[in-house]
Structures are given as C-alpha cells and as structure tokens.
CSV table of C-alpha atoms and ligand atoms in Angstrom, one decimal:
chain,number,residue,atom,x,y,z
A,1,UNK,CA,30.3,-4.0,-30.9
A,2,UNK,CA,30.6,-6.4,-28.1
A,3,UNK,CA,27.9,-5.7,-25.4
A,4,UNK,CA,29.4,-8.5,-23.3
A,5,UNK,CA,32.3,-6.2,-22.4
A,6,UNK,CA,29.7,-4.5,-20.1
A,7,UNK,CA,29.1,-7.8,-18.3
A,8,UNK,CA,32.5,-9.3,-18.0
A,9,UNK,CA,32.7,-9.3,-14.1
A,10,UNK,CA,30.5,-8.5,-11.1
A,11,UNK,CA,32.4,-5.2,-10.6
A,12,UNK,CA,32.0,-4.1,-14.2
A,13,UNK,CA,28.3,-5.1,-14.2
A,14,UNK,CA,27.8,-3.1,-11.0
A,15,UNK,CA,29.4,0.1,-12.4
A,16,UNK,CA,27.0,-0.1,-15.5
A,17,UNK,CA,23.9,-1.1,-13.5
A,18,UNK,CA,21.0,1.1,-14.6
A,19,UNK,CA,18.6,0.4,-11.7
A,20,UNK,CA,19.0,-0.6,-8.1
A,21,UNK,CA,16.6,-1.7,-5.4
A,22,UNK,CA,16.7,1.6,-3.3
A,23,UNK,CA,16.2,0.6,0.2
A,24,UNK,CA,15.2,4.1,1.4
A,25,UNK,CA,12.4,4.1,-1.2
A,26,UNK,CA,10.7,0.9,0.2
A,27,UNK,CA,7.6,1.3,2.3
A,28,UNK,CA,6.8,-1.6,4.8
A,29,UNK,CA,3.0,-2.4,5.3
A,30,UNK,CA,2.0,-3.0,8.9
A,31,UNK,CA,-1.1,-4.6,10.3
A,32,UNK,CA,-2.6,-3.4,13.7
A,33,UNK,CA,-5.4,-5.5,15.1
A,34,UNK,CA,-7.4,-4.3,18.2
A,35,UNK,CA,-8.8,-7.8,18.6
A,36,UNK,CA,-5.5,-9.6,19.6
A,37,UNK,CA,-3.1,-9.4,22.5
A,38,UNK,CA,-0.2,-11.1,20.8
A,39,UNK,CA,1.0,-11.1,17.2
A,40,UNK,CA,-0.5,-13.5,14.7
A,41,UNK,CA,1.2,-14.7,11.6
A,42,UNK,CA,-1.0,-14.1,8.5
A,43,UNK,CA,-2.0,-17.1,6.7
A,44,UNK,CA,-0.3,-17.5,3.3
A,45,UNK,CA,2.1,-14.6,4.2
A,46,UNK,CA,5.0,-16.2,6.1
A,47,UNK,CA,6.9,-13.8,8.5
A,48,UNK,CA,4.1,-11.0,8.1
A,49,UNK,CA,2.0,-10.5,11.2
A,50,UNK,CA,-1.0,-8.7,12.6
A,51,UNK,CA,0.1,-6.9,15.7
A,52,UNK,CA,-1.8,-5.8,18.8
A,53,UNK,CA,-1.8,-2.2,19.7
A,54,UNK,CA,0.7,-2.9,22.6
A,55,UNK,CA,3.3,-4.4,20.3
A,56,UNK,CA,3.0,-2.0,17.2
A,57,UNK,CA,5.4,0.8,18.3
A,58,UNK,CA,8.1,-1.6,19.4
A,59,UNK,CA,8.0,-3.3,16.0
A,60,UNK,CA,8.0,0.2,14.3
A,61,UNK,CA,11.1,1.0,16.4
A,62,UNK,CA,12.8,-2.1,15.2
A,63,UNK,CA,12.0,-1.3,11.7
A,64,UNK,CA,13.6,2.1,12.2
A,65,UNK,CA,16.7,0.6,13.6
A,66,UNK,CA,17.3,-1.6,10.6
A,67,UNK,CA,16.9,1.4,8.3
A,68,UNK,CA,13.3,1.4,7.2
A,69,UNK,CA,12.2,4.8,6.5
A,70,UNK,CA,8.4,4.6,6.0
A,71,UNK,CA,5.5,2.4,6.9
A,72,UNK,CA,1.9,2.0,5.5
A,73,UNK,CA,-0.5,1.2,8.3
A,74,UNK,CA,-3.7,-1.0,8.1
A,75,UNK,CA,-6.2,-1.5,10.9
A,76,UNK,CA,-8.4,-4.2,12.0
A,77,UNK,CA,-11.1,-2.6,14.3
A,78,UNK,CA,-12.7,-4.2,17.4
A,79,UNK,CA,-16.1,-3.2,16.0
A,80,UNK,CA,-17.5,-3.3,12.4
A,81,UNK,CA,-20.9,-1.9,11.5
A,82,UNK,CA,-22.7,-1.0,8.3
A,83,UNK,CA,-21.2,2.4,8.0
A,84,UNK,CA,-17.7,1.6,9.2
A,85,UNK,CA,-17.9,4.2,12.1
A,86,UNK,CA,-14.9,2.8,13.9
A,87,UNK,CA,-12.8,4.2,11.0
A,88,UNK,CA,-13.2,7.8,12.2
A,89,UNK,CA,-13.1,7.2,16.0
A,90,UNK,CA,-10.6,9.5,17.6
A,91,UNK,CA,-9.6,6.5,19.6
A,92,UNK,CA,-9.7,4.0,16.8
A,93,UNK,CA,-7.0,1.4,16.2
A,94,UNK,CA,-5.2,3.4,13.6
A,95,UNK,CA,-5.5,6.7,15.4
A,96,UNK,CA,-3.9,5.1,18.6
A,97,UNK,CA,-1.2,3.4,16.6
A,98,UNK,CA,-0.3,6.5,14.7
A,99,UNK,CA,-0.2,8.8,17.7
A,100,UNK,CA,2.1,6.5,19.5
A,101,UNK,CA,4.4,5.6,16.5
A,102,UNK,CA,4.9,9.3,15.6
A,103,UNK,CA,5.8,10.1,19.1
A,104,UNK,CA,8.3,7.4,19.4
A,105,UNK,CA,9.9,7.2,16.0
A,106,UNK,CA,11.0,9.4,13.1
A,107,UNK,CA,9.4,7.0,10.5
A,108,UNK,CA,7.2,8.5,7.8
A,109,UNK,CA,3.9,7.1,8.6
A,110,UNK,CA,1.1,6.5,5.9
A,111,UNK,CA,-2.3,5.2,6.8
A,112,UNK,CA,-4.5,3.4,4.2
A,113,UNK,CA,-7.8,5.1,4.2
A,114,UNK,CA,-10.8,2.9,3.3
A,115,UNK,CA,-13.9,1.5,4.8
A,116,UNK,CA,-13.6,-2.3,3.9
A,117,UNK,CA,-11.8,-3.2,7.1
A,118,UNK,CA,-14.4,-1.4,9.2
A,119,UNK,CA,-17.7,-2.3,7.5
A,120,UNK,CA,-19.6,-5.4,8.4
A,121,UNK,CA,-20.3,-6.2,4.8
A,122,UNK,CA,-16.6,-5.7,3.7
A,123,UNK,CA,-17.1,-3.1,1.0
A,124,UNK,CA,-15.0,-0.1,0.4
A,125,UNK,CA,-18.0,2.3,0.8
A,126,UNK,CA,-21.4,2.9,2.0
A,127,UNK,CA,-24.1,0.4,0.7
A,128,UNK,CA,-27.3,1.7,-0.6
A,129,UNK,CA,-29.6,-1.1,-1.9
A,130,UNK,CA,-27.3,-3.3,-3.8
A,131,UNK,CA,-24.7,-0.9,-4.8
A,132,UNK,CA,-22.0,1.2,-3.2
A,133,UNK,CA,-22.9,4.8,-3.1
A,134,UNK,CA,-20.2,7.1,-4.2
A,135,UNK,CA,-21.0,10.4,-2.6
A,136,UNK,CA,-22.1,9.5,0.8
A,137,UNK,CA,-18.9,7.5,1.0
A,138,UNK,CA,-16.8,10.7,0.4
A,139,UNK,CA,-18.5,12.2,3.5
A,140,UNK,CA,-17.0,9.2,5.6
A,141,UNK,CA,-13.7,9.4,3.8
A,142,UNK,CA,-13.5,13.2,4.8
A,143,UNK,CA,-14.0,12.3,8.3
A,144,UNK,CA,-11.5,9.5,8.3
A,145,UNK,CA,-8.9,11.8,6.7
A,146,UNK,CA,-9.1,14.5,9.3
A,147,UNK,CA,-9.1,12.0,12.4
A,148,UNK,CA,-5.9,10.4,10.9
A,149,UNK,CA,-4.3,13.9,10.2
A,150,UNK,CA,-5.4,14.8,13.9
A,151,UNK,CA,-3.5,11.7,15.1
A,152,UNK,CA,-0.4,13.0,13.2
A,153,UNK,CA,-0.1,10.8,10.2
A,154,UNK,CA,2.3,12.2,7.6
A,155,UNK,CA,0.1,11.0,4.7
A,156,UNK,CA,-3.3,9.3,4.0
A,157,UNK,CA,-3.6,6.8,1.3
A,158,UNK,CA,-7.1,6.6,0.0
A,159,UNK,CA,-7.7,3.0,-1.5
A,160,UNK,CA,-11.5,2.9,-2.0
A,161,UNK,CA,-11.5,4.0,-5.8
A,162,UNK,CA,-14.6,6.3,-5.2
A,163,UNK,CA,-14.7,9.1,-7.7
A,164,UNK,CA,-13.7,12.5,-6.3
A,165,UNK,CA,-12.1,11.0,-3.2
A,166,UNK,CA,-8.7,12.8,-3.6
A,167,UNK,CA,-10.4,16.2,-4.1
A,168,UNK,CA,-12.8,15.8,-1.2
A,169,UNK,CA,-10.1,14.6,1.2
A,170,UNK,CA,-7.7,17.5,0.1
A,171,UNK,CA,-10.6,20.0,0.7
A,172,UNK,CA,-11.4,18.6,4.1
A,173,UNK,CA,-7.8,18.5,5.3
A,174,UNK,CA,-7.1,22.1,4.2
A,175,UNK,CA,-10.3,23.4,5.7
A,176,UNK,CA,-9.2,21.8,9.1
A,177,UNK,CA,-5.7,23.2,9.1
A,178,UNK,CA,-4.1,20.0,7.9
A,179,UNK,CA,-2.4,21.6,4.8
A,180,UNK,CA,0.8,19.6,5.3
A,181,UNK,CA,-0.8,16.2,5.4
A,182,UNK,CA,0.1,14.3,2.2
A,183,UNK,CA,-2.1,12.3,-0.1
A,184,UNK,CA,-0.7,9.2,-1.6
A,185,UNK,CA,-3.5,8.2,-3.9
A,186,UNK,CA,-4.2,4.7,-4.9
A,187,UNK,CA,-5.0,5.9,-8.4
A,188,UNK,CA,-4.8,3.0,-10.7
A,189,UNK,CA,-6.0,0.3,-8.4
A,190,UNK,CA,-7.3,-2.8,-10.2
A,191,UNK,CA,-9.9,-5.3,-9.2
A,192,UNK,CA,-7.4,-8.0,-8.7
A,193,UNK,CA,-7.3,-11.5,-7.4
A,194,UNK,CA,-3.9,-10.8,-6.0
A,195,UNK,CA,-5.5,-9.1,-2.9
A,196,UNK,CA,-6.7,-12.5,-1.6
A,197,UNK,CA,-4.1,-13.0,1.3
A,198,UNK,CA,-4.7,-9.4,2.4
A,199,UNK,CA,-8.4,-9.8,2.7
A,200,UNK,CA,-8.0,-12.9,4.8
A,201,UNK,CA,-5.5,-11.2,6.9
A,202,UNK,CA,-7.9,-8.1,7.7
A,203,UNK,CA,-11.2,-9.9,7.3
A,204,UNK,CA,-12.3,-7.6,4.5
A,205,UNK,CA,-13.8,-10.0,1.9
A,206,UNK,CA,-17.0,-8.4,0.7
A,207,UNK,CA,-20.1,-10.4,2.0
A,208,UNK,CA,-21.8,-9.9,-1.4
A,209,UNK,CA,-20.8,-9.1,-4.8
A,210,UNK,CA,-17.3,-8.0,-5.5
A,211,UNK,CA,-15.2,-4.8,-5.9
A,212,UNK,CA,-15.7,-4.4,-9.9
A,213,UNK,CA,-18.0,-1.5,-9.8
A,214,UNK,CA,-15.3,0.7,-8.1
A,215,UNK,CA,-11.9,-0.9,-8.7
A,216,UNK,CA,-10.6,-1.0,-12.3
A,217,UNK,CA,-10.9,-3.6,-14.9
A,218,UNK,CA,-7.4,-5.1,-15.6
A,219,UNK,CA,-8.0,-4.9,-19.3
A,220,UNK,CA,-8.0,-1.1,-19.4
A,221,UNK,CA,-4.7,0.9,-19.7
A,222,UNK,CA,-6.1,4.1,-21.0
A,223,UNK,CA,-8.8,4.2,-18.4
A,224,UNK,CA,-6.0,3.9,-15.8
A,225,UNK,CA,-4.4,6.9,-17.2
A,226,UNK,CA,-7.6,8.8,-16.7
A,227,UNK,CA,-7.8,7.7,-13.1
A,228,UNK,CA,-4.3,9.0,-12.6
A,229,UNK,CA,-4.9,12.4,-14.4
A,230,UNK,CA,-8.0,12.9,-12.3
A,231,UNK,CA,-6.2,12.3,-8.9
A,232,UNK,CA,-3.5,14.7,-10.1
A,233,UNK,CA,-6.1,17.4,-10.9
A,234,UNK,CA,-7.7,16.9,-7.5
A,235,UNK,CA,-4.5,17.3,-5.7
A,236,UNK,CA,-2.8,14.1,-5.1
A,237,UNK,CA,0.9,14.5,-4.0
A,238,UNK,CA,1.9,11.1,-5.4
A,239,UNK,CA,-0.1,8.5,-7.3
A,240,UNK,CA,0.1,4.7,-7.2
A,241,UNK,CA,-0.3,1.8,-9.5
A,242,UNK,CA,-1.5,-1.4,-7.8
A,243,UNK,CA,-0.7,-4.4,-8.1
A,244,UNK,CA,2.7,-3.8,-9.4
A,245,UNK,CA,4.2,-6.9,-11.2
A,246,UNK,CA,1.4,-7.5,-13.6
A,247,UNK,CA,1.1,-3.7,-14.2
A,248,UNK,CA,4.6,-2.7,-15.1
A,249,UNK,CA,3.3,-1.2,-18.3
A,250,UNK,CA,1.2,1.3,-16.3
A,251,UNK,CA,4.1,2.2,-14.0
A,252,UNK,CA,6.2,3.1,-17.2
A,253,UNK,CA,3.4,5.0,-18.8
A,254,UNK,CA,2.8,7.0,-15.6
A,255,UNK,CA,6.5,7.7,-15.3
A,256,UNK,CA,6.7,8.9,-18.9
A,257,UNK,CA,3.6,11.1,-18.7
A,258,UNK,CA,3.6,12.5,-15.1
A,259,UNK,CA,6.2,14.5,-13.2
A,260,UNK,CA,4.9,13.8,-9.7
A,261,UNK,CA,6.2,10.7,-7.6
A,262,UNK,CA,4.9,7.3,-8.8
A,263,UNK,CA,4.4,4.6,-6.2
A,264,UNK,CA,3.8,1.0,-6.9
A,265,UNK,CA,2.2,-1.5,-4.4
A,266,UNK,CA,3.6,-4.9,-4.8
A,267,UNK,CA,0.6,-6.7,-3.2
A,268,UNK,CA,-0.1,-9.5,-0.9
A,269,UNK,CA,-0.3,-12.4,-3.4
A,270,UNK,CA,3.0,-11.2,-5.1
A,271,UNK,CA,4.5,-11.8,-1.8
A,272,UNK,CA,2.7,-15.1,-1.2
A,273,UNK,CA,3.5,-16.5,-4.6
A,274,UNK,CA,7.2,-15.8,-4.4
A,275,UNK,CA,7.4,-17.1,-0.8
A,276,UNK,CA,5.5,-20.2,-1.5
A,277,UNK,CA,7.6,-20.9,-4.7
A,278,UNK,CA,10.8,-20.3,-2.7
A,279,UNK,CA,9.7,-22.5,0.1
A,280,UNK,CA,9.0,-25.3,-2.2
A,281,UNK,CA,12.4,-25.1,-3.7
A,282,UNK,CA,11.2,-23.9,-7.1
A,283,UNK,CA,13.0,-20.5,-7.1
A,284,UNK,CA,15.8,-18.8,-5.0
A,285,UNK,CA,14.2,-16.4,-2.7
A,286,UNK,CA,17.1,-13.8,-2.6
A,287,UNK,CA,17.4,-13.4,-6.3
A,288,UNK,CA,13.7,-13.5,-7.2
A,289,UNK,CA,13.1,-10.8,-4.6
A,290,UNK,CA,15.9,-8.7,-6.1
A,291,UNK,CA,14.7,-9.4,-9.7
A,292,UNK,CA,11.1,-8.6,-8.9
A,293,UNK,CA,11.8,-5.3,-7.0
A,294,UNK,CA,14.4,-4.2,-9.6
A,295,UNK,CA,11.8,-4.7,-12.4
A,296,UNK,CA,9.4,-2.5,-10.4
A,297,UNK,CA,12.1,0.3,-10.2
A,298,UNK,CA,13.2,-0.2,-13.8
A,299,UNK,CA,9.6,0.2,-14.9
A,300,UNK,CA,9.8,3.7,-13.3
A,301,UNK,CA,8.5,3.5,-9.7
A,302,UNK,CA,10.0,6.0,-7.3
A,303,UNK,CA,8.6,4.3,-4.3
A,304,UNK,CA,7.7,0.7,-3.8
A,305,UNK,CA,5.3,-0.7,-1.1
A,306,UNK,CA,6.6,-4.2,-0.5
A,307,UNK,CA,6.1,-6.9,2.2
A,308,UNK,CA,9.7,-7.8,1.5
A,309,UNK,CA,11.0,-4.4,2.9
A,310,UNK,CA,11.9,-5.8,6.2
A,311,UNK,CA,13.5,-8.9,4.7
A,312,UNK,CA,15.7,-6.8,2.5
A,313,UNK,CA,16.8,-4.4,5.0
A,314,UNK,CA,17.5,-7.3,7.5
A,315,UNK,CA,19.6,-9.1,4.9
A,316,UNK,CA,21.7,-6.2,3.7
A,317,UNK,CA,21.7,-3.8,6.6
A,318,UNK,CA,21.6,0.0,5.8
B,1,PBG,C1,-8.3,-1.7,0.9
B,1,PBG,C2,-7.0,-2.3,0.4
B,1,PBG,C3,-6.8,-3.5,-0.1
B,1,PBG,C4,-5.4,-3.5,-0.3
B,1,PBG,C5,-4.8,-2.4,0.0
B,1,PBG,N1,-5.9,-1.5,0.6
B,1,PBG,C6,-7.6,-4.7,-0.4
B,1,PBG,C7,-8.8,-4.5,-1.3
B,1,PBG,O1,-8.9,-3.5,-2.2
B,1,PBG,O2,-9.5,-5.5,-1.4
B,1,PBG,C8,-4.7,-4.7,-0.9
B,1,PBG,C9,-3.2,-4.9,-0.5
B,1,PBG,C10,-2.6,-6.3,-0.7
B,1,PBG,O3,-3.2,-7.2,-1.3
B,1,PBG,O4,-1.4,-6.4,-0.2
B,1,PBG,N2,-9.2,-1.2,-0.1
B,2,ZN,ZN1,-11.3,-1.0,0.7
C-alpha cells in the first residue's frame, strides 16, 4: 500500500480532503462601544476594532456583502455599576445595535450574555461579600435574555458559567413569548489566560480575585462533559467549547457523545499569538490560519467563532 498516491498532486489531495474550513460556518465577533465616536483598533488584536453605535450597522452590512453569515456581539456600556444594570436596559448598547443590524441585514445575530462588561468590578455575576453569588446572578441573566430577545436577537450566548443559567434563561424566554430565541451555550468554558486581549478590549478584567470559582479548571475533561450534559438537559440549542486550540480533545469528545451542534470559540489570544508570530516573520499567516481552523473543524466543530472570519472571507470571496 502506498498512501502517497492520495497526495500526488494538489488536485488529488483536494479530492480526498476530509475537512475544509467551511466559510458559512464561521461566526465573526464584533465589539460595539458606547463611549467612542469612531472605531478604535484593539491593542494586540491587529485589524480588530471596537466600533461606535453609529458605525456598527455599516460594518455588519460590509460583513454580509463579503459573505459572512453570522456575528456574535459584545458590548461596552457607557455606564458600569455593581449590578451591571446597563446590561438589561432597553436602550442599552447591545439592544440598540441588535435592533438596527436586524433591520438592515439578514445576518444571524448572537449576543454574548454576561455581566463582566457591565459591572464596575468586572466579574461575570453579582458580588456578595467576597464571592460571586450564583442564584441572584441568574435573575439578572434572565432580564438580559428577555431584553436581547425583545431587541430581536436570533440567539443569546450565556458565557458567565453560573450553574443553571441555561435552564433559567430558557424558562424566562419561553414565558415571555420568545420561544424561538436560540441559546448558544458557552458550556465548557475554561478559566484561561487566552482571554487577556479580549478583557483589555472591553475593560472587563476583574478588579479583585479571578474567575476560577465559576470558569472551569483546564485540567478537567470529565467535568467539562458534565457541564455540557447539564446545558443540554437545560435546553441549550447548541453547546460550545472555549478556548478552541488547546481544547481540541473536548471538541472531539463532544462531537462523539452529543447529537446537537457543537461550536468552538477560537479566542482572542489565539488570534493575537498567530498574528504576532506572522508579523514577526516566524510563520506564514495564510497557512497557519487555514491549519488552525482546519484543526478545529477536524476535531468535530460544526461552527467556529473566529476573529479570522473577516480575513478569510476577504481573501477568498464567497
Ligand atoms: C465574557 C466573555 C469572555 C470572552 C467571551 N465572553 C471573557 C472572559 O470570560 O473573561 C472571551 C473571548 C475572547 O477571549 O476572545 N464572559
Ligand atoms: Zn463574563
């Protein structure tokens, strides 16, 4: 047997290729910031910007024109307080952005649902004493979910890793007539150093402690499966593994075990590391982007949230 027969030319390799980077399955994150009046490039994430409300829809249209199908929105509010009250304001930054983008485009719009961008302490939940209180946080998540749904979001993506968040949000959405609003659950979300550029971008670094009492230890794979099982029981429409590249084993495990769609989030520092190495002439950007995304799809992801989405679609067209 000569396996090299399968590799003898680009055409033959292409015919036998098992995995492709599926462009329609990429979700582009977008940052909308209420405090700025023109776009600002995010430090350590070249070509990724925070956009003001008056530029977000034009950018979303541009994305639609190059063939992007879906976006994931993150908001930076004008006002932060201890309970993150701007998060469920009917006229909050996400609510406004969603309303306009849904009116002007056919993009599938997801909104990250969490408190860390909205609280003055930067934690993902309500602080009681020195800890993050699970159950009172769920009350706030429920309010955020229905205000995003009211604005017309296709799906909410709860990322706070509170126990019971998916079930609580599903119940709230259903009771308010938003049965069709999807839940894309950040199920196996690890306490990772790979979120650093993101936290700088949205000013959500915790002012005390860290997120390790709610996000998962990266040492634990079985616990990650339990997190996914719970979210499925609670009614998640799709589950997510995050980060992606260091956690390909869990993407594969999720694919083998579960029948619902599996998303993977290739996070901010995955982008920064690749960009920085490419700009320093260490690696070739095009080929590493393709290799990294192919790996995530090969591991079994159906959907990949990637900061390279725009880059890829611009490079290759639709
Ligand atoms: C909010 C949230 C974070 C990310 C997505 N949603 C940051 C965090 O948990 O600290 C990280 C995304 C990235 O690094 O690209 N909870
Ligand atoms: Zn958070």
